[in-house]
Amino acid sequence: MRNEEAKAAGEALLRRLRRLVARAATVKDTDHKQLLALLDDIETTRRGLLKECAEVEGEMRQATVRTTAIGAYLRNSQAHRGKRHN
């Protein structure tokens, strides 16, 4: 499971993206330097969010595998209980 630090990092990236979007709304079309800086910041934030998404996806895959294994173990144990040993 993701620890609290990883969750906080993901939340911080989302907050940063919201701030960047708000800042982008106020930039004038003629301010090329600020637009380039914003694009760079947004791209950096996007890459960070993609990394976080990949980590969450991996954890979800791992949880699915564990759930499947637990289900198989449960079915197997119930099958053995139903059998009578002669």
mmCIF file with all atom_site columns, C-alpha atoms in Angstrom:
data_model
loop_
_atom_site.group_PDB
_atom_site.id
_atom_site.type_symbol
_atom_site.label_atom_id
_atom_site.label_alt_id
_atom_site.label_comp_id
_atom_site.label_asym_id
_atom_site.label_entity_id
_atom_site.label_seq_id
_atom_site.pdbx_PDB_ins_code
_atom_site.Cartn_x
_atom_site.Cartn_y
_atom_site.Cartn_z
_atom_site.occupancy
_atom_site.B_iso_or_equiv
_atom_site.pdbx_formal_charge
_atom_site.auth_seq_id
_atom_site.auth_comp_id
_atom_site.auth_asym_id
_atom_site.auth_atom_id
_atom_site.pdbx_PDB_model_num
ATOM 1  C CA . MET A 1 1  ? 0.000   0.000   0.000   1.00 0.00 ? 1  MET A CA 1
ATOM 2  C CA . ARG A 1 2  ? 1.066   3.521   -0.675  1.00 0.00 ? 2  ARG A CA 1
ATOM 3  C CA . ASN A 1 3  ? 2.424   5.265   2.338   1.00 0.00 ? 3  ASN A CA 1
ATOM 4  C CA . GLU A 1 4  ? 1.235   8.655   3.509   1.00 0.00 ? 4  GLU A CA 1
ATOM 5  C CA . GLU A 1 5  ? 4.248   10.442  2.003   1.00 0.00 ? 5  GLU A CA 1
ATOM 6  C CA . ALA A 1 6  ? 3.459   9.090   -1.469  1.00 0.00 ? 6  ALA A CA 1
ATOM 7  C CA . LYS A 1 7  ? -0.190  10.116  -1.142  1.00 0.00 ? 7  LYS A CA 1
ATOM 8  C CA . ALA A 1 8  ? 0.856   13.580  -0.008  1.00 0.00 ? 8  ALA A CA 1
ATOM 9  C CA . ALA A 1 9  ? 3.218   13.886  -2.972  1.00 0.00 ? 9  ALA A CA 1
ATOM 10 C CA . GLY A 1 10 ? 0.407   13.026  -5.387  1.00 0.00 ? 10 GLY A CA 1
ATOM 11 C CA . GLU A 1 11 ? -1.905  15.542  -3.759  1.00 0.00 ? 11 GLU A CA 1
ATOM 12 C CA . ALA A 1 12 ? 0.814   18.188  -3.935  1.00 0.00 ? 12 ALA A CA 1
ATOM 13 C CA . LEU A 1 13 ? 1.227   17.553  -7.661  1.00 0.00 ? 13 LEU A CA 1
ATOM 14 C CA . LEU A 1 14 ? -2.502  17.987  -8.220  1.00 0.00 ? 14 LEU A CA 1
ATOM 15 C CA . ARG A 1 15 ? -2.514  21.236  -6.229  1.00 0.00 ? 15 ARG A CA 1
ATOM 16 C CA . ARG A 1 16 ? 0.455   22.458  -8.243  1.00 0.00 ? 16 ARG A CA 1
ATOM 17 C CA . LEU A 1 17 ? -1.316  21.632  -11.501 1.00 0.00 ? 17 LEU A CA 1
ATOM 18 C CA . ARG A 1 18 ? -4.393  23.581  -10.379 1.00 0.00 ? 18 ARG A CA 1
ATOM 19 C CA . ARG A 1 19 ? -2.216  26.585  -9.507  1.00 0.00 ? 19 ARG A CA 1
ATOM 20 C CA . LEU A 1 20 ? -0.454  26.385  -12.872 1.00 0.00 ? 20 LEU A CA 1
ATOM 21 C CA . VAL A 1 21 ? -3.750  26.242  -14.744 1.00 0.00 ? 21 VAL A CA 1
ATOM 22 C CA . ALA A 1 22 ? -5.003  29.262  -12.807 1.00 0.00 ? 22 ALA A CA 1
ATOM 23 C CA . ARG A 1 23 ? -1.761  31.099  -13.540 1.00 0.00 ? 23 ARG A CA 1
ATOM 24 C CA . ALA A 1 24 ? -2.006  30.176  -17.226 1.00 0.00 ? 24 ALA A CA 1
ATOM 25 C CA . ALA A 1 25 ? -5.436  31.785  -17.387 1.00 0.00 ? 25 ALA A CA 1
ATOM 26 C CA . THR A 1 26 ? -3.945  35.131  -16.366 1.00 0.00 ? 26 THR A CA 1
ATOM 27 C CA . VAL A 1 27 ? -0.920  35.154  -18.705 1.00 0.00 ? 27 VAL A CA 1
ATOM 28 C CA . LYS A 1 28 ? -1.123  37.425  -21.722 1.00 0.00 ? 28 LYS A CA 1
ATOM 29 C CA . ASP A 1 29 ? -0.594  35.928  -25.173 1.00 0.00 ? 29 ASP A CA 1
ATOM 30 C CA . THR A 1 30 ? 2.284   38.312  -25.801 1.00 0.00 ? 30 THR A CA 1
ATOM 31 C CA . ASP A 1 31 ? 4.304   37.218  -22.744 1.00 0.00 ? 31 ASP A CA 1
ATOM 32 C CA . HIS A 1 32 ? 6.263   34.448  -24.477 1.00 0.00 ? 32 HIS A CA 1
ATOM 33 C CA . LYS A 1 33 ? 8.828   33.956  -21.719 1.00 0.00 ? 33 LYS A CA 1
ATOM 34 C CA . GLN A 1 34 ? 6.185   33.391  -19.093 1.00 0.00 ? 34 GLN A CA 1
ATOM 35 C CA . LEU A 1 35 ? 4.250   31.075  -21.425 1.00 0.00 ? 35 LEU A CA 1
ATOM 36 C CA . LEU A 1 36 ? 7.369   28.982  -22.034 1.00 0.00 ? 36 LEU A CA 1
ATOM 37 C CA . ALA A 1 37 ? 8.047   28.801  -18.299 1.00 0.00 ? 37 ALA A CA 1
ATOM 38 C CA . LEU A 1 38 ? 4.454   27.729  -17.691 1.00 0.00 ? 38 LEU A CA 1
ATOM 39 C CA . LEU A 1 39 ? 4.665   25.064  -20.369 1.00 0.00 ? 39 LEU A CA 1
ATOM 40 C CA . ASP A 1 40 ? 7.827   23.721  -18.775 1.00 0.00 ? 40 ASP A CA 1
ATOM 41 C CA . ASP A 1 41 ? 6.259   23.684  -15.308 1.00 0.00 ? 41 ASP A CA 1
ATOM 42 C CA . ILE A 1 42 ? 3.107   22.016  -16.590 1.00 0.00 ? 42 ILE A CA 1
ATOM 43 C CA . GLU A 1 43 ? 5.121   19.359  -18.428 1.00 0.00 ? 43 GLU A CA 1
ATOM 44 C CA . THR A 1 44 ? 7.196   18.635  -15.318 1.00 0.00 ? 44 THR A CA 1
ATOM 45 C CA . THR A 1 45 ? 4.040   18.331  -13.239 1.00 0.00 ? 45 THR A CA 1
ATOM 46 C CA . ARG A 1 46 ? 2.416   16.128  -15.886 1.00 0.00 ? 46 ARG A CA 1
ATOM 47 C CA . ARG A 1 47 ? 5.390   13.754  -15.828 1.00 0.00 ? 47 ARG A CA 1
ATOM 48 C CA . GLY A 1 48 ? 5.189   13.570  -12.040 1.00 0.00 ? 48 GLY A CA 1
ATOM 49 C CA . LEU A 1 49 ? 1.481   12.776  -12.187 1.00 0.00 ? 49 LEU A CA 1
ATOM 50 C CA . LEU A 1 50 ? 2.072   10.102  -14.821 1.00 0.00 ? 50 LEU A CA 1
ATOM 51 C CA . LYS A 1 51 ? 4.657   8.504   -12.545 1.00 0.00 ? 51 LYS A CA 1
ATOM 52 C CA . GLU A 1 52 ? 2.185   8.557   -9.639  1.00 0.00 ? 52 GLU A CA 1
ATOM 53 C CA . CYS A 1 53 ? -0.507  7.039   -11.883 1.00 0.00 ? 53 CYS A CA 1
ATOM 54 C CA . ALA A 1 54 ? 1.844   4.246   -12.923 1.00 0.00 ? 54 ALA A CA 1
ATOM 55 C CA . GLU A 1 55 ? 2.627   3.480   -9.281  1.00 0.00 ? 55 GLU A CA 1
ATOM 56 C CA . VAL A 1 56 ? -1.066  3.366   -8.381  1.00 0.00 ? 56 VAL A CA 1
ATOM 57 C CA . GLU A 1 57 ? -1.771  1.178   -11.399 1.00 0.00 ? 57 GLU A CA 1
ATOM 58 C CA . GLY A 1 58 ? 0.968   -1.236  -10.325 1.00 0.00 ? 58 GLY A CA 1
ATOM 59 C CA . GLU A 1 59 ? -0.461  -1.397  -6.827  1.00 0.00 ? 59 GLU A CA 1
ATOM 60 C CA . MET A 1 60 ? -3.934  -2.058  -8.238  1.00 0.00 ? 60 MET A CA 1
ATOM 61 C CA . ARG A 1 61 ? -2.559  -4.878  -10.387 1.00 0.00 ? 61 ARG A CA 1
ATOM 62 C CA . GLN A 1 62 ? -0.828  -6.338  -7.346  1.00 0.00 ? 62 GLN A CA 1
ATOM 63 C CA . ALA A 1 63 ? -4.039  -6.103  -5.305  1.00 0.00 ? 63 ALA A CA 1
ATOM 64 C CA . THR A 1 64 ? -5.943  -7.888  -8.098  1.00 0.00 ? 64 THR A CA 1
ATOM 65 C CA . VAL A 1 65 ? -3.398  -10.699 -8.131  1.00 0.00 ? 65 VAL A CA 1
ATOM 66 C CA . ARG A 1 66 ? -3.621  -11.020 -4.351  1.00 0.00 ? 66 ARG A CA 1
ATOM 67 C CA . THR A 1 67 ? -7.422  -11.040 -4.451  1.00 0.00 ? 67 THR A CA 1
ATOM 68 C CA . THR A 1 68 ? -7.379  -13.774 -7.080  1.00 0.00 ? 68 THR A CA 1
ATOM 69 C CA . ALA A 1 69 ? -4.919  -15.823 -5.034  1.00 0.00 ? 69 ALA A CA 1
ATOM 70 C CA . ILE A 1 70 ? -6.996  -15.422 -1.870  1.00 0.00 ? 70 ILE A CA 1
ATOM 71 C CA . GLY A 1 71 ? -10.124 -16.500 -3.767  1.00 0.00 ? 71 GLY A CA 1
ATOM 72 C CA . ALA A 1 72 ? -8.351  -19.575 -5.141  1.00 0.00 ? 72 ALA A CA 1
ATOM 73 C CA . TYR A 1 73 ? -7.050  -20.455 -1.678  1.00 0.00 ? 73 TYR A CA 1
ATOM 74 C CA . LEU A 1 74 ? -10.553 -20.060 -0.226  1.00 0.00 ? 74 LEU A CA 1
ATOM 75 C CA . ARG A 1 75 ? -12.155 -22.249 -2.914  1.00 0.00 ? 75 ARG A CA 1
ATOM 76 C CA . ASN A 1 76 ? -9.473  -24.885 -2.424  1.00 0.00 ? 76 ASN A CA 1
ATOM 77 C CA . SER A 1 77 ? -9.889  -24.933 1.360   1.00 0.00 ? 77 SER A CA 1
ATOM 78 C CA . GLN A 1 78 ? -13.673 -25.188 1.055   1.00 0.00 ? 78 GLN A CA 1
ATOM 79 C CA . ALA A 1 79 ? -13.338 -28.043 -1.425  1.00 0.00 ? 79 ALA A CA 1
ATOM 80 C CA . HIS A 1 80 ? -11.162 -29.982 1.006   1.00 0.00 ? 80 HIS A CA 1
ATOM 81 C CA . ARG A 1 81 ? -13.630 -29.462 3.843   1.00 0.00 ? 81 ARG A CA 1
ATOM 82 C CA . GLY A 1 82 ? -16.414 -30.963 1.799   1.00 0.00 ? 82 GLY A CA 1
ATOM 83 C CA . LYS A 1 83 ? -14.502 -34.196 1.114   1.00 0.00 ? 83 LYS A CA 1
ATOM 84 C CA . ARG A 1 84 ? -14.833 -37.083 3.518   1.00 0.00 ? 84 ARG A CA 1
ATOM 85 C CA . HIS A 1 85 ? -11.756 -39.116 4.277   1.00 0.00 ? 85 HIS A CA 1
ATOM 86 C CA . ASN A 1 86 ? -12.391 -42.824 4.446   1.00 0.00 ? 86 ASN A CA 1
#
